[in-house]
CSV table of C-alpha atoms and ligand atoms in Angstrom, one decimal:
chain,number,residue,atom,x,y,z
A,809,MET,CA,-23.1,-15.5,40.0
A,810,SER,CA,-26.7,-16.6,40.7
A,811,GLU,CA,-28.1,-14.0,38.4
A,812,LEU,CA,-26.0,-14.8,35.4
A,813,SER,CA,-27.5,-16.5,32.4
A,814,ALA,CA,-26.4,-20.5,31.4
A,815,VAL,CA,-24.2,-19.3,28.6
A,816,ALA,CA,-22.5,-16.6,30.3
A,817,ALA,CA,-21.9,-18.7,33.6
A,818,GLU,CA,-20.4,-21.1,31.6
A,819,ALA,CA,-18.2,-18.2,29.9
A,820,VAL,CA,-17.1,-17.4,33.5
A,821,GLU,CA,-16.4,-20.8,34.3
A,822,ILE,CA,-14.4,-21.5,31.2
A,823,ALA,CA,-12.0,-18.5,31.5
A,824,ARG,CA,-11.4,-19.5,35.2
A,825,ARG,CA,-10.9,-23.1,34.4
A,826,LEU,CA,-8.3,-21.4,31.7
A,827,ILE,CA,-6.7,-19.0,34.4
A,828,ARG,CA,-6.0,-22.3,36.5
A,829,ILE,CA,-3.8,-23.4,34.1
A,830,ASP,CA,-0.6,-21.4,33.8
A,831,THR,CA,0.3,-20.2,30.4
A,832,SER,CA,3.2,-18.0,31.1
A,833,ASN,CA,5.1,-16.9,28.2
A,834,PHE,CA,8.2,-15.6,28.9
A,835,GLY,CA,9.4,-15.0,25.3
A,836,ASP,CA,12.4,-17.3,25.6
A,837,GLY,CA,10.7,-20.5,25.5
A,838,SER,CA,11.2,-21.2,29.2
A,839,GLY,CA,7.5,-21.1,30.1
A,840,PRO,CA,5.0,-24.0,30.4
A,841,GLY,CA,3.6,-23.7,26.6
A,842,GLU,CA,0.0,-23.9,25.6
A,843,ARG,CA,-0.9,-27.3,25.0
A,844,GLU,CA,-2.6,-28.0,28.4
A,845,ALA,CA,-5.1,-24.9,27.8
A,846,ALA,CA,-5.6,-25.9,24.3
A,847,GLU,CA,-6.4,-29.4,25.0
A,848,LEU,CA,-8.9,-27.8,27.4
A,849,VAL,CA,-10.3,-25.6,24.6
A,850,ALA,CA,-10.4,-28.8,21.9
A,851,GLU,CA,-12.2,-30.7,24.7
A,852,LEU,CA,-14.8,-28.1,25.3
A,853,LEU,CA,-15.5,-27.7,21.8
A,854,THR,CA,-15.4,-31.6,21.0
A,855,GLU,CA,-18.0,-32.3,23.8
A,856,VAL,CA,-20.4,-30.5,22.2
A,857,GLY,CA,-20.0,-32.1,18.8
A,858,TYR,CA,-17.4,-29.8,17.0
A,859,ASP,CA,-14.2,-31.4,15.2
A,860,PRO,CA,-11.3,-28.9,16.1
A,861,THR,CA,-8.0,-29.3,14.7
A,862,ILE,CA,-4.9,-28.9,17.1
A,863,VAL,CA,-1.6,-27.8,15.6
A,864,GLU,CA,1.9,-27.1,16.9
A,865,SER,CA,4.4,-25.0,15.7
A,866,GLU,CA,6.8,-26.6,18.2
A,867,ASP,CA,6.7,-28.7,21.3
A,868,ARG,CA,3.7,-27.5,23.7
A,869,ARG,CA,3.2,-24.4,21.3
A,870,THR,CA,-0.1,-25.3,20.7
A,871,THR,CA,-3.2,-23.8,18.5
A,872,VAL,CA,-6.8,-24.8,18.1
A,873,LEU,CA,-8.4,-24.0,15.0
A,874,LEU,CA,-12.2,-24.8,13.9
A,875,ARG,CA,-14.5,-23.6,11.4
A,876,ILE,CA,-18.0,-23.4,12.0
A,877,PRO,CA,-20.2,-23.0,8.7
A,878,GLY,CA,-22.6,-20.3,8.4
A,879,SER,CA,-25.9,-20.2,7.1
A,880,ASP,CA,-25.0,-18.0,4.2
A,881,PRO,CA,-22.1,-19.8,2.3
A,882,SER,CA,-21.7,-16.6,0.0
A,883,ALA,CA,-21.0,-14.6,2.8
A,884,PRO,CA,-17.0,-14.1,3.4
A,885,ALA,CA,-15.9,-16.0,6.7
A,886,LEU,CA,-15.4,-14.3,10.1
A,887,VAL,CA,-12.5,-14.9,12.5
A,888,VAL,CA,-13.0,-15.2,16.1
A,889,HIS,CA,-9.5,-15.6,17.5
A,890,GLY,CA,-7.9,-15.3,20.9
A,891,HIS,CA,-4.8,-16.5,22.5
A,892,THR,CA,-4.3,-18.8,25.7
A,893,ASP,CA,-0.9,-17.3,26.7
A,894,VAL,CA,-0.5,-14.6,29.3
A,895,VAL,CA,2.4,-12.6,30.6
A,896,PRO,CA,4.3,-14.1,33.5
A,897,ALA,CA,2.8,-12.9,37.0
A,898,ASN,CA,4.7,-12.3,40.4
A,899,ALA,CA,2.3,-13.6,43.0
A,900,ALA,CA,3.8,-11.8,46.0
A,901,ASP,CA,2.7,-8.6,44.0
A,902,TRP,CA,-0.9,-9.7,43.9
A,903,THR,CA,-3.7,-9.6,46.4
A,904,VAL,CA,-5.2,-13.0,45.4
A,905,PRO,CA,-3.1,-16.2,43.8
A,906,PRO,CA,-2.6,-15.6,40.2
A,907,PHE,CA,-3.6,-18.6,38.8
A,908,GLU,CA,-6.3,-19.7,40.7
A,909,GLY,CA,-9.2,-17.9,39.3
A,910,VAL,CA,-10.5,-16.5,42.6
A,911,LEU,CA,-14.3,-15.2,42.1
A,912,GLN,CA,-14.5,-12.3,44.5
A,913,ASP,CA,-16.6,-9.1,44.7
A,914,GLY,CA,-18.4,-9.8,41.8
A,915,MET,CA,-14.9,-10.4,40.0
A,916,LEU,CA,-13.2,-12.9,38.3
A,917,TRP,CA,-9.3,-12.4,39.1
A,918,GLY,CA,-6.0,-13.8,37.9
A,919,ARG,CA,-3.7,-13.6,35.2
A,920,GLY,CA,-5.3,-13.7,32.1
A,921,ALA,CA,-8.8,-12.3,33.3
A,922,VAL,CA,-8.8,-9.6,30.9
A,923,ASP,CA,-5.8,-10.8,28.6
A,924,MET,CA,-7.8,-12.7,27.2
A,925,LYS,CA,-9.1,-16.0,28.9
A,926,ASP,CA,-12.3,-13.9,29.4
A,927,MET,CA,-12.9,-13.4,26.0
A,928,LEU,CA,-11.6,-17.4,25.4
A,929,GLY,CA,-14.6,-18.2,27.8
A,930,MET,CA,-17.0,-16.0,25.9
A,931,MET,CA,-16.0,-17.3,22.4
A,932,LEU,CA,-16.4,-20.8,23.7
A,933,ALA,CA,-19.5,-20.4,25.7
A,934,VAL,CA,-21.2,-18.9,22.5
A,935,ALA,CA,-19.7,-21.3,20.2
A,936,ARG,CA,-21.1,-24.2,22.5
A,937,ASP,CA,-24.6,-22.7,22.8
A,938,MET,CA,-24.6,-22.4,19.1
A,939,LYS,CA,-24.0,-26.0,18.6
A,940,ARG,CA,-26.4,-27.2,21.7
A,941,SER,CA,-29.1,-24.7,21.1
A,942,ASN,CA,-28.9,-25.5,17.2
A,943,TRP,CA,-28.5,-21.7,15.9
A,944,GLN,CA,-26.5,-20.8,13.1
A,945,PRO,CA,-24.0,-17.9,12.3
A,946,ARG,CA,-24.6,-16.0,9.2
A,947,ARG,CA,-20.8,-16.3,8.1
A,948,ASP,CA,-18.6,-19.2,8.4
A,949,ILE,CA,-16.8,-18.7,11.7
A,950,VAL,CA,-13.4,-19.6,12.2
A,951,LEU,CA,-12.7,-20.1,15.7
A,952,ALA,CA,-8.5,-19.7,16.1
A,953,VAL,CA,-7.1,-19.8,19.8
A,954,PHE,CA,-3.5,-19.2,19.3
A,955,ALA,CA,-0.1,-19.8,21.2
A,956,ASP,CA,2.5,-17.3,21.7
A,957,GLU,CA,0.5,-13.7,21.3
A,958,GLU,CA,2.8,-12.3,24.2
A,959,ALA,CA,6.0,-12.7,22.4
A,960,GLY,CA,4.7,-11.8,18.9
A,961,GLY,CA,3.3,-14.7,17.7
A,962,ARG,CA,6.1,-16.2,16.1
A,963,PHE,CA,4.7,-19.7,17.3
A,964,GLY,CA,1.3,-18.7,17.2
A,965,SER,CA,-0.6,-16.7,14.9
A,966,HIS,CA,2.3,-15.9,12.6
A,967,TRP,CA,3.2,-19.7,12.1
A,968,VAL,CA,-0.6,-20.6,11.5
A,969,VAL,CA,-0.7,-17.9,9.0
A,970,ASP,CA,2.4,-19.6,7.2
A,971,ASN,CA,1.5,-23.0,7.5
A,972,HIS,CA,-2.2,-23.4,7.5
A,973,PRO,CA,-3.5,-20.6,5.7
A,974,GLU,CA,-6.3,-22.5,4.2
A,975,ILE,CA,-8.4,-22.6,7.5
A,976,PHE,CA,-8.7,-18.7,6.7
A,977,GLU,CA,-10.0,-18.9,3.4
A,978,GLY,CA,-12.4,-16.5,2.4
A,979,ALA,CA,-12.3,-14.7,5.6
A,980,THR,CA,-12.5,-11.0,5.5
A,981,ASP,CA,-12.9,-9.9,8.9
A,982,ALA,CA,-11.6,-10.7,12.0
A,983,ILE,CA,-12.4,-10.0,15.8
A,984,SER,CA,-10.4,-10.3,19.0
A,985,GLU,CA,-8.9,-8.6,22.1
A,986,VAL,CA,-8.4,-5.2,23.4
A,987,GLY,CA,-11.4,-3.4,22.3
A,988,GLY,CA,-15.0,-3.0,22.7
A,989,TYR,CA,-14.7,-2.6,26.5
A,990,SER,CA,-16.6,0.5,27.9
A,991,VAL,CA,-15.2,3.9,29.4
A,992,THR,CA,-17.4,6.4,31.0
A,993,VAL,CA,-17.1,10.1,29.4
A,994,ASN,CA,-18.9,12.6,30.9
A,995,GLY,CA,-21.7,10.4,32.5
A,996,ARG,CA,-22.2,8.5,29.1
A,997,ARG,CA,-21.1,4.8,28.4
A,998,VAL,CA,-18.5,5.1,25.5
A,999,TYR,CA,-17.4,1.7,24.0
A,1000,LEU,CA,-14.1,1.7,22.4
A,1001,LEU,CA,-13.9,-0.2,19.2
A,1002,GLN,CA,-10.3,-1.0,17.9
A,1003,THR,CA,-9.7,-0.2,14.4
A,1004,ALA,CA,-6.2,0.7,14.5
A,1005,GLU,CA,-3.0,-1.0,15.8
A,1006,LYS,CA,0.8,0.8,16.0
A,1007,ALA,CA,3.5,-0.7,14.2
A,1008,LEU,CA,6.4,-1.9,16.6
A,1009,ARG,CA,10.1,-1.8,16.3
A,1010,TRP,CA,12.2,-3.3,19.1
A,1011,MET,CA,16.0,-2.3,18.2
A,1012,ARG,CA,19.5,-2.8,19.6
A,1013,LEU,CA,21.8,0.0,19.7
A,1014,ASP,CA,25.3,-0.7,19.7
A,1015,ALA,CA,28.1,2.1,20.3
A,1016,GLU,CA,32.0,1.8,19.5
A,1017,GLY,CA,34.8,3.6,21.1
A,1018,THR,CA,38.1,3.6,22.1
A,1019,ALA,CA,39.0,1.4,25.1
A,1020,GLY,CA,41.3,2.5,27.3
A,1021,HIS,CA,42.3,3.2,30.8
A,1022,GLY,CA,40.0,5.5,33.0
A,1023,SER,CA,42.3,7.8,33.8
A,1024,LEU,CA,43.4,9.3,30.6
A,1025,VAL,CA,41.6,11.7,28.4
A,1026,ASN,CA,39.3,9.9,25.9
A,1027,HIS,CA,36.7,11.8,23.3
A,1028,ASP,CA,35.7,8.6,22.0
A,1029,ASN,CA,34.1,6.9,24.9
A,1030,ALA,CA,31.4,4.3,24.0
A,1031,ILE,CA,29.7,4.6,27.2
A,1032,THR,CA,29.5,8.4,26.8
A,1033,ARG,CA,28.2,7.8,23.2
A,1034,ILE,CA,25.5,5.1,23.9
A,1035,ALA,CA,24.2,7.2,27.2
A,1036,GLY,CA,24.0,10.2,25.0
A,1037,ALA,CA,22.0,8.4,22.2
A,1038,VAL,CA,19.6,6.6,24.6
A,1039,ALA,CA,19.1,10.2,26.5
A,1040,ARG,CA,18.2,11.9,23.3
A,1041,ILE,CA,16.0,9.1,22.1
A,1042,GLY,CA,14.1,8.9,25.5
A,1043,ALA,CA,13.8,12.6,26.0
A,1044,TYR,CA,12.6,13.3,22.4
A,1045,ASP,CA,9.4,15.0,22.0
A,1046,TRP,CA,7.4,13.2,18.9
A,1047,PRO,CA,5.2,15.5,16.9
A,1048,LEU,CA,1.4,15.0,17.1
A,1049,HIS,CA,0.0,12.7,14.3
A,1050,LEU,CA,-3.5,12.1,14.7
A,1051,THR,CA,-4.9,9.4,12.5
A,1052,PRO,CA,-8.4,9.5,11.1
A,1053,THR,CA,-9.1,6.9,13.8
A,1054,VAL,CA,-7.3,9.0,16.7
A,1055,LYS,CA,-9.3,12.0,15.0
A,1056,THR,CA,-12.6,10.4,15.1
A,1057,LEU,CA,-12.2,9.4,18.7
A,1058,LEU,CA,-11.0,12.8,19.8
A,1059,ASP,CA,-14.0,14.5,17.9
A,1060,GLY,CA,-16.5,11.9,19.7
A,1061,VAL,CA,-14.9,12.8,23.0
A,1062,ALA,CA,-15.3,16.6,22.0
A,1063,ASP,CA,-18.9,16.1,21.4
A,1064,LEU,CA,-19.6,14.2,24.6
A,1065,THR,CA,-18.1,16.8,26.9
A,1066,GLY,CA,-18.3,20.2,25.0
A,1067,LEU,CA,-14.8,20.6,24.9
A,1068,SER,CA,-12.8,21.5,21.8
A,1069,TYR,CA,-9.1,21.1,20.7
A,1070,ASP,CA,-6.5,21.9,18.0
A,1071,PRO,CA,-5.2,18.9,16.3
A,1072,GLU,CA,-1.9,20.8,16.2
A,1073,ASP,CA,-1.8,21.5,19.8
A,1074,ARG,CA,-1.0,18.8,22.2
A,1075,ALA,CA,-2.2,20.8,25.3
A,1076,SER,CA,-5.6,21.3,24.0
A,1077,ILE,CA,-6.0,17.7,24.0
A,1078,ILE,CA,-5.0,16.8,27.7
A,1079,PRO,CA,-8.4,17.8,29.0
A,1080,LEU,CA,-10.1,15.2,26.5
A,1081,MET,CA,-7.9,12.6,27.7
A,1082,ARG,CA,-8.7,13.4,31.3
A,1083,ALA,CA,-12.5,13.0,30.2
A,1084,LEU,CA,-11.6,9.4,29.3
A,1085,GLY,CA,-10.5,8.4,32.8
A,1086,PRO,CA,-8.2,5.5,33.3
A,1087,SER,CA,-7.9,4.5,29.7
A,1088,SER,CA,-6.7,7.7,28.6
A,1089,ALA,CA,-3.1,5.8,29.2
A,1090,PHE,CA,-3.9,3.7,26.1
A,1091,VAL,CA,-5.1,6.8,24.0
A,1092,GLU,CA,-2.4,9.3,24.9
A,1093,ALA,CA,0.2,7.0,23.6
A,1094,THR,CA,-1.7,6.9,20.1
A,1095,LEU,CA,-1.4,10.9,19.6
A,1096,ALA,CA,2.2,10.2,18.3
A,1097,THR,CA,5.1,7.9,17.6
A,1098,GLY,CA,7.0,7.2,20.7
A,1099,ALA,CA,10.5,5.4,21.8
A,1100,ASN,CA,11.2,4.3,25.1
A,1101,PRO,CA,14.8,3.1,25.8
A,1102,THR,CA,14.1,-0.2,27.8
A,1103,MET,CA,18.0,-1.7,28.1
A,1104,LEU,CA,21.3,0.0,28.7
A,1105,GLY,CA,24.8,-2.1,29.1
A,1106,GLY,CA,28.2,-1.7,28.5
A,1107,GLY,CA,31.7,-1.8,30.9
A,1108,TYR,CA,33.1,-4.6,33.0
A,1109,LYS,CA,35.2,-2.6,35.7
A,1110,ALA,CA,35.0,0.9,37.1
A,1111,ASN,CA,38.7,2.1,35.6
A,1112,VAL,CA,38.4,0.3,32.5
A,1113,ILE,CA,37.0,2.5,29.4
A,1114,PRO,CA,35.2,-0.4,27.2
A,1115,GLY,CA,35.4,-0.5,23.5
A,1116,GLY,CA,31.5,-0.8,23.3
A,1117,GLY,CA,27.9,-0.1,24.9
A,1118,ASN,CA,24.6,-0.8,23.9
A,1119,ALA,CA,21.0,-0.3,24.4
A,1120,ALA,CA,17.5,-1.3,23.3
A,1121,ILE,CA,14.6,0.9,22.2
A,1122,ASP,CA,11.2,-0.4,22.1
A,1123,MET,CA,9.6,2.3,19.4
A,1124,ARG,CA,6.0,2.2,18.7
A,1125,VAL,CA,5.2,3.8,15.3
A,1126,ILE,CA,1.9,5.9,13.9
A,1127,PRO,CA,0.9,3.3,11.1
A,1128,GLY,CA,2.7,4.6,7.6
A,1129,ASP,CA,5.1,6.6,9.4
A,1130,GLU,CA,8.1,4.1,9.8
A,1131,GLU,CA,10.2,5.2,7.3
A,1132,ALA,CA,10.4,8.9,9.0
A,1133,ALA,CA,10.5,7.2,12.5
A,1134,MET,CA,13.6,5.4,11.7
A,1135,ALA,CA,15.3,8.6,10.0
A,1136,THR,CA,14.5,10.3,13.4
A,1137,ILE,CA,16.0,7.5,15.3
A,1138,LYS,CA,19.2,7.3,13.2
A,1139,GLY,CA,19.3,11.2,13.7
A,1140,LEU,CA,19.1,11.2,17.3
A,1141,ALA,CA,21.3,8.1,17.9
A,1142,GLY,CA,24.0,10.2,15.9
A,1143,PRO,CA,27.6,9.1,14.8
A,1144,GLY,CA,29.1,5.9,15.9
A,1145,ILE,CA,25.8,4.0,16.7
A,1146,GLU,CA,24.7,1.1,14.9
A,1147,ILE,CA,20.9,0.4,14.7
A,1148,SER,CA,20.0,-3.2,14.4
A,1149,GLU,CA,16.7,-5.0,14.5
A,1150,ILE,CA,15.2,-7.1,17.3
A,1151,ASN,CA,11.6,-7.3,16.4
A,1152,TYR,CA,9.3,-5.4,13.7
A,1153,ASP,CA,5.7,-5.7,13.2
A,1154,ILE,CA,3.7,-3.8,11.2
A,1155,GLY,CA,1.0,-1.1,12.2
A,1156,LEU,CA,-2.8,-1.3,11.0
A,1157,GLU,CA,-5.6,1.0,10.4
A,1158,VAL,CA,-9.1,0.2,8.9
A,1159,PRO,CA,-12.0,2.7,8.3
A,1160,PHE,CA,-14.7,2.9,11.2
A,1161,GLU,CA,-17.5,2.4,8.9
A,1162,GLY,CA,-18.9,-0.1,6.7
A,1163,ASP,CA,-21.3,-3.3,7.1
A,1164,PHE,CA,-19.5,-5.1,9.7
A,1165,VAL,CA,-18.8,-2.1,11.7
A,1166,ASP,CA,-22.0,-1.4,11.7
A,1167,ALA,CA,-22.9,-4.8,12.9
A,1168,MET,CA,-20.6,-4.6,15.6
A,1169,VAL,CA,-21.9,-1.3,17.0
A,1170,ALA,CA,-25.3,-2.6,16.6
A,1171,SER,CA,-24.4,-5.6,18.7
A,1172,ILE,CA,-23.6,-3.0,21.4
A,1173,THR,CA,-26.2,-0.7,21.4
A,1174,ALA,CA,-28.8,-3.5,21.3
A,1175,GLU,CA,-27.6,-4.6,24.9
A,1176,ASP,CA,-26.8,-0.8,26.1
A,1177,PRO,CA,-29.0,1.5,24.0
A,1178,ASP,CA,-27.7,4.9,25.3
A,1179,ALA,CA,-24.3,4.0,24.3
A,1180,VAL,CA,-21.9,5.4,22.1
A,1181,VAL,CA,-19.3,3.4,20.1
A,1182,LEU,CA,-16.1,5.5,19.1
A,1183,PRO,CA,-12.9,4.0,17.3
A,1184,TYR,CA,-9.2,3.8,18.7
A,1185,MET,CA,-6.0,3.0,18.1
A,1186,LEU,CA,-4.1,0.5,20.2
A,1187,SER,CA,-0.5,1.5,21.1
A,1188,ALA,CA,0.5,-2.2,21.2
A,1189,GLY,CA,-0.1,-5.1,18.9
A,1190,THR,CA,-2.3,-8.3,18.5
A,1191,ASP,CA,-2.5,-11.3,16.3
A,1192,ASN,CA,-4.5,-9.0,13.8
A,1193,LYS,CA,-1.2,-8.1,12.5
A,1194,ALA,CA,-0.4,-11.9,11.5
A,1195,LEU,CA,-4.1,-12.2,10.0
A,1196,SER,CA,-3.7,-9.0,8.0
A,1197,ARG,CA,-1.0,-10.5,5.8
A,1198,LEU,CA,-3.8,-12.5,4.5
A,1199,GLY,CA,-5.7,-9.5,3.7
A,1200,ILE,CA,-8.3,-10.0,6.8
A,1201,ARG,CA,-9.4,-6.6,8.6
A,1202,GLY,CA,-9.1,-7.0,12.1
A,1203,TYR,CA,-10.9,-5.3,14.9
A,1204,GLY,CA,-10.4,-5.2,18.9
A,1205,PHE,CA,-13.9,-6.5,19.9
A,1206,THR,CA,-14.0,-7.9,23.3
A,1207,PRO,CA,-17.5,-6.5,24.6
A,1208,LEU,CA,-17.6,-5.6,27.9
A,1209,ARG,CA,-19.8,-3.2,29.8
A,1210,LEU,CA,-17.3,-2.0,32.6
A,1211,PRO,CA,-18.0,0.2,36.0
A,1212,GLU,CA,-17.0,3.7,35.5
A,1213,HIS,CA,-14.0,3.7,37.8
A,1214,LEU,CA,-12.4,0.3,37.2
A,1215,ASP,CA,-9.0,1.1,35.7
A,1216,PHE,CA,-9.1,-1.4,32.8
A,1217,ALA,CA,-6.3,0.0,30.9
A,1218,GLY,CA,-4.2,-1.0,34.2
A,1219,MET,CA,-5.7,-4.7,33.9
A,1220,PHE,CA,-3.5,-5.5,31.1
A,1221,HIS,CA,-0.4,-7.2,32.2
A,1222,GLY,CA,-1.0,-5.3,35.6
A,1223,VAL,CA,-1.3,-6.7,39.1
A,1224,ASP,CA,-4.4,-7.9,40.3
A,1225,GLU,CA,-6.0,-8.3,36.9
A,1226,ARG,CA,-9.6,-8.9,37.3
A,1227,VAL,CA,-13.0,-8.5,35.2
A,1228,PRO,CA,-16.3,-8.2,36.3
A,1229,VAL,CA,-18.4,-11.3,35.8
A,1230,GLY,CA,-21.5,-8.8,35.0
A,1231,ALA,CA,-19.3,-7.4,32.2
A,1232,MET,CA,-18.7,-11.0,30.7
A,1233,GLU,CA,-22.6,-11.4,30.7
A,1234,PHE,CA,-23.0,-8.4,28.8
A,1235,GLY,CA,-20.3,-9.7,26.4
A,1236,VAL,CA,-21.7,-13.1,25.6
A,1237,ARG,CA,-24.9,-11.2,24.7
A,1238,ALA,CA,-23.3,-8.9,22.5
A,1239,LEU,CA,-21.1,-11.3,20.9
A,1240,GLU,CA,-24.2,-13.6,20.1
A,1241,ASN,CA,-25.7,-10.8,18.4
A,1242,LEU,CA,-23.0,-10.0,16.5
A,1243,LEU,CA,-22.4,-13.8,15.3
A,1244,ARG,CA,-26.3,-14.1,14.7
A,1245,THR,CA,-26.4,-10.9,12.5
A,1246,ALA,CA,-23.1,-9.7,11.1
B,1802,ZN,ZN1,-3.7,-10.5,24.8
């Protein structure tokens, strides 16, 4: 800790204080909510002279908003956003208590250390430094610290976009989580900038059938029908669909490793995945649409055939493939299955080019000159989906220079979530570079 700059040390301390506030989001409203964390965020901003706005979609579902004027009033605003909620943690599974913000082995440990109280610490420390040291970003910065990202943003980003769109007026770009971190490919550090997100569609499947005695012949058994649908969907091999983002990434990895691949041949891509190390789990899920059965129910007694059965499917769709994917699911489910929607959100993909992308790349290479920056697609979703409804292009840009063997992809929602404090030092410098120049 002693070698950290004052801004980095503050970023770590803010992240630590936020981890100590349990903001578990169970997705059913039963959690503590985000108010306490939002109040800390607002207090940290107010303390240095800002005037943030606190809004609540529902009791304790709290978001903090602040617009910081830039030096160039003609430049479009940039949204820098994060979320205070976290997924729950089962303390018994952890090496350290998940809500204490333990500093150990050069790492900050705790639920939210990477998703995403680390970035909140970095954002807030840089914003506080801006005010105290009296430097201005070029563009207006809209700082948004949302509630409810982990349950899809209905009480956070989507609600703010519906109810307070004026705060984002004139904004064209946004940066936030799950991108900008480094992986090591063939000895070179590669920063993965997130430029795309899969769409998500959570579905409920209902099978109907003829109820009756378990001893009789029954060719209209709802349990057989739902089990068949689930098995076919779960086992389906979705065809490869490499979008421009994924192709650019694979081409970059091919260049760095000397490997070649055939975009039509999954087997040829596997060695490139291996070269990406632990983070290949993120990338592998973006080669094609995917659908996982996640729930299965039906019946109430061993000798009674029930009249219905049900299941849930979590489908993550390559952007633009939504209609074709639904047709595939319907075909796999077969007759006698009704499909209804639990949740849907759009996919996103923006080009890996342009002035703002160049500025993000330059902000990283200024601190790590030999680094390569490549785009990637996130198989999950972020609050960028909500902001895209206002025409704002969102990127995953939480710059972190990580040690080679850290399984960073496994930290998201994982046990023993932790972030190297040195990575956060790198992050505050890269973030400041970006805000000064972009
Ligand atoms: Zn997150």
